[in-house]
Coordinates of C-alpha atoms in Angstrom, one line a residue:
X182 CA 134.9 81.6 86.5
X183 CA 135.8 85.1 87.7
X184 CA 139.2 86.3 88.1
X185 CA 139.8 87.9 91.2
X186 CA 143.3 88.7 90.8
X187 CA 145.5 90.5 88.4
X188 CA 146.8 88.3 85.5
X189 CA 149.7 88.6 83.3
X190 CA 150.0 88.6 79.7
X191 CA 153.5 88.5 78.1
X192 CA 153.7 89.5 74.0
X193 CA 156.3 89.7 72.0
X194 CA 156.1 92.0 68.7
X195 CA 158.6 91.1 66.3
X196 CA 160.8 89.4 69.0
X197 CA 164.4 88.9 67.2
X198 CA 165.9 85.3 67.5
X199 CA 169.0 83.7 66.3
X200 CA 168.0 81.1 64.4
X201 CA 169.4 78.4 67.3
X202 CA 167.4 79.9 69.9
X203 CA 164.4 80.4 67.9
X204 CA 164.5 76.4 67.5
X205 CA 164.5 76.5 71.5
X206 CA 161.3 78.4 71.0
X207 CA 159.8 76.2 68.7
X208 CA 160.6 72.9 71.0
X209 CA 159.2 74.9 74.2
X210 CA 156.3 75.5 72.2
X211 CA 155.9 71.9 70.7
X212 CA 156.9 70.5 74.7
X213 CA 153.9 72.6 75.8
X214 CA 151.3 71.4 73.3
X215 CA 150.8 75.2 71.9
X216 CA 147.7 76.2 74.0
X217 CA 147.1 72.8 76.1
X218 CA 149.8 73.0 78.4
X219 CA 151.1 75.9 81.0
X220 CA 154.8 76.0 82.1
X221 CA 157.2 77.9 84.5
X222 CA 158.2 81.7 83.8
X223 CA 160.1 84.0 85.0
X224 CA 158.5 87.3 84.2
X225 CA 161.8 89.7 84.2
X226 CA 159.2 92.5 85.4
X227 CA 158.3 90.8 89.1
X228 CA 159.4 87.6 89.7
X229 CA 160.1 88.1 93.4
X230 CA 158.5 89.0 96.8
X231 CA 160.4 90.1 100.4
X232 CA 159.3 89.5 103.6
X233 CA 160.5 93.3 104.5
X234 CA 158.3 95.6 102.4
X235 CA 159.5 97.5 99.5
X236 CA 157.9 100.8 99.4
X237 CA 157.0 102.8 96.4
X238 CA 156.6 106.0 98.2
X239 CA 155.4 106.5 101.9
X240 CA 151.7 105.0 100.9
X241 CA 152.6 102.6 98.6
X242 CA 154.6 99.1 98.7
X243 CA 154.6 95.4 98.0
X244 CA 155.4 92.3 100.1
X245 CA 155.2 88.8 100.6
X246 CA 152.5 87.7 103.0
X247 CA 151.3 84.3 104.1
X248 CA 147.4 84.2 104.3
X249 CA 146.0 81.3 106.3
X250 CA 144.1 78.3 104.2
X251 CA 143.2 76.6 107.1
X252 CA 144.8 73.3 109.5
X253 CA 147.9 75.4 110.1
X254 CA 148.4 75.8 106.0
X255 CA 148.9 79.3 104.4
X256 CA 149.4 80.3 100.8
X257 CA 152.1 82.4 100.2
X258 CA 150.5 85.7 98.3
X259 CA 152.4 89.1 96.7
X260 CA 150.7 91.8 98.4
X261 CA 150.8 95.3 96.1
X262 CA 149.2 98.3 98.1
X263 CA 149.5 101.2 96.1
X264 CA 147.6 104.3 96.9
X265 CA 145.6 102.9 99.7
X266 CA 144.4 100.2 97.1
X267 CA 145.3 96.5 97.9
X268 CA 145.5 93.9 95.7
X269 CA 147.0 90.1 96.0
X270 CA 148.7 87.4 93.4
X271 CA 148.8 84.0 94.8
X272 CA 152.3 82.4 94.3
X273 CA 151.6 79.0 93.4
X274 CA 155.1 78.6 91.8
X275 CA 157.9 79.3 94.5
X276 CA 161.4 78.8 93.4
X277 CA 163.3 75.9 95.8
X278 CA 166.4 77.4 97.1
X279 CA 165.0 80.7 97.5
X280 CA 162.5 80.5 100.3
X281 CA 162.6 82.1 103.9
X282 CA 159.7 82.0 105.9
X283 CA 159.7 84.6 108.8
X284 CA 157.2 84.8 112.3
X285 CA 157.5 88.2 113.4
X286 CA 160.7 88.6 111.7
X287 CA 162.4 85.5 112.7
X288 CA 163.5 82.6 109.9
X289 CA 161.5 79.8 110.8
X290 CA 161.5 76.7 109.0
X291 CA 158.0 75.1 107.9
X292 CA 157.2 72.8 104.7
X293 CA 156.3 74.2 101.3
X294 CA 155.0 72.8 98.6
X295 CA 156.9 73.9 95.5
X296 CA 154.3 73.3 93.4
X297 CA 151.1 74.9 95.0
X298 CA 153.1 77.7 97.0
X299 CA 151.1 76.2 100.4
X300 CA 153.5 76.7 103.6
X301 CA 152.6 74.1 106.1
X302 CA 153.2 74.7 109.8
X303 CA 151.3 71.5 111.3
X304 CA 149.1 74.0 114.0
X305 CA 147.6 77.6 113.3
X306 CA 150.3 79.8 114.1
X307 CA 150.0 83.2 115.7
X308 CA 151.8 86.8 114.8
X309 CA 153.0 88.1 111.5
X310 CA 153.9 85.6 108.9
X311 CA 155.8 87.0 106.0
X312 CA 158.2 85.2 102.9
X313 CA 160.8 86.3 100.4
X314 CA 161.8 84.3 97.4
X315 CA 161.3 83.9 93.7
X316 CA 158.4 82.8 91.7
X317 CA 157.4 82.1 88.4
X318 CA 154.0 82.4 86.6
X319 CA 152.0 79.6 85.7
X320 CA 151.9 81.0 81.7
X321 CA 150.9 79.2 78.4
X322 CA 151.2 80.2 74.8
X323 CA 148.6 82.1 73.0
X324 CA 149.1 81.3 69.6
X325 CA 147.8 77.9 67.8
X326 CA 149.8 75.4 65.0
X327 CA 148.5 77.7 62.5
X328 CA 150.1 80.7 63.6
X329 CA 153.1 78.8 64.4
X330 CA 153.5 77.6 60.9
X331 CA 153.3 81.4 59.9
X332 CA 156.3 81.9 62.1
X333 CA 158.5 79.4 60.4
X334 CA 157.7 80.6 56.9
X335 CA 158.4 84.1 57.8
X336 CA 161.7 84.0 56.6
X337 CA 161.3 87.1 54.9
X338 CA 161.5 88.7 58.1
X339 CA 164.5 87.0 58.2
X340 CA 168.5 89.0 58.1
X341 CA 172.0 88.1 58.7
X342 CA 174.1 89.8 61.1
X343 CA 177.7 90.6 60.5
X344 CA 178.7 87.2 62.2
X345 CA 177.1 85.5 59.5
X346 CA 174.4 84.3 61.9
X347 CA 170.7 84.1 61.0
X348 CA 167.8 85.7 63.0
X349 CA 164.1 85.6 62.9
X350 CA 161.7 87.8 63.9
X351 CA 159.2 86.0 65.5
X352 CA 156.0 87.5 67.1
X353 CA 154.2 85.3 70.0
X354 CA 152.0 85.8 73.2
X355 CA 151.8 84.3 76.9
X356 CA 149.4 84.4 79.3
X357 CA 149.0 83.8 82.8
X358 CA 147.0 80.3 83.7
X359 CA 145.3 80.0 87.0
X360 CA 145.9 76.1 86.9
X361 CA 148.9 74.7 86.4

């Protein structure tokens, strides 16, 4: 199918790891089933959206939007406009505890579903309808068993820090699933 919005990839080049945390990595990537299965992630670069818009400059600026789906149902969407260019990234994972809905600037208190990002209202609602909160990124790994096992015997890559703790060098890449 065609992509019709921006995706993210996330790589890591010779990403250091103690060797503790690097065994988190390998779990998270065994618990995800290497390429088969997505999970939640916070991407440190834009992991949030605000119902009051953040601009850029005077012509540029992003903010959270809900765009009608239809029976009084809206998807909460990242609006970017940057040099009278817009583009849009479906939220689809909205973090609970984070969430404020607002009709023309006033909280208001609708259902969402925390794992699609759809804001329910019950009737098709009038005037501006706008959202902060967190989100994270449907992502999965990019790298398969084989490459994994090249990780693990990469020990080479391997030193000990002053603390007489072990780290890895691991390199890995994410990307951006439209299902999760």
């Amino acid at each position: 199918p065609k992509i019709t919005e921006p995706q993210y990839t996330v790589e890591g080049a010779d990403f250091i790891l103690r060797d503790d945390d690097y065994n988190v990595f390998v779990q998270a990537f065994l618990d995800a089933e290497g390429k088969n299965n997505a999970f939640p992630f916070k991407c440190p670069l834009d992991y949030y959206c605000t119902a009051t818009r953040i601009y850029y400059d005077t012509d540029s600026f992003q903010q959270g939007i809900l765009v009608p789906i239809g029976n009084g149902d809206y998807q909460i969407v990242k609006q970017y406009y940057i040099l009278g260019v817009s583009s849009y990234k479906t939220i689809t994972l909205p973090v609970d505890g984070t969430i404020k809905v607002f009709k023309d600037d006033v909280e208001v208190f609708p259902t969402v579903d925390l794992s699609t990002g759809v804001v329910s209202f019950g009737s098709v609602q009038t005037g501006t309808l706008t959202v902060d909160c967190e989100f994270r990124l449907p992502m999965r790994f990019d790298v398969d068993e084989n490459q994994l096992n090249q990780i693990k015997r990469a020990v080479n890559n391997a030193y000990v820090n002053s603390d007489s703790s072990l780290y890895l060098a691991v390199n890995f890449r994410l990307v951006e699933c439209m299902n999760y």
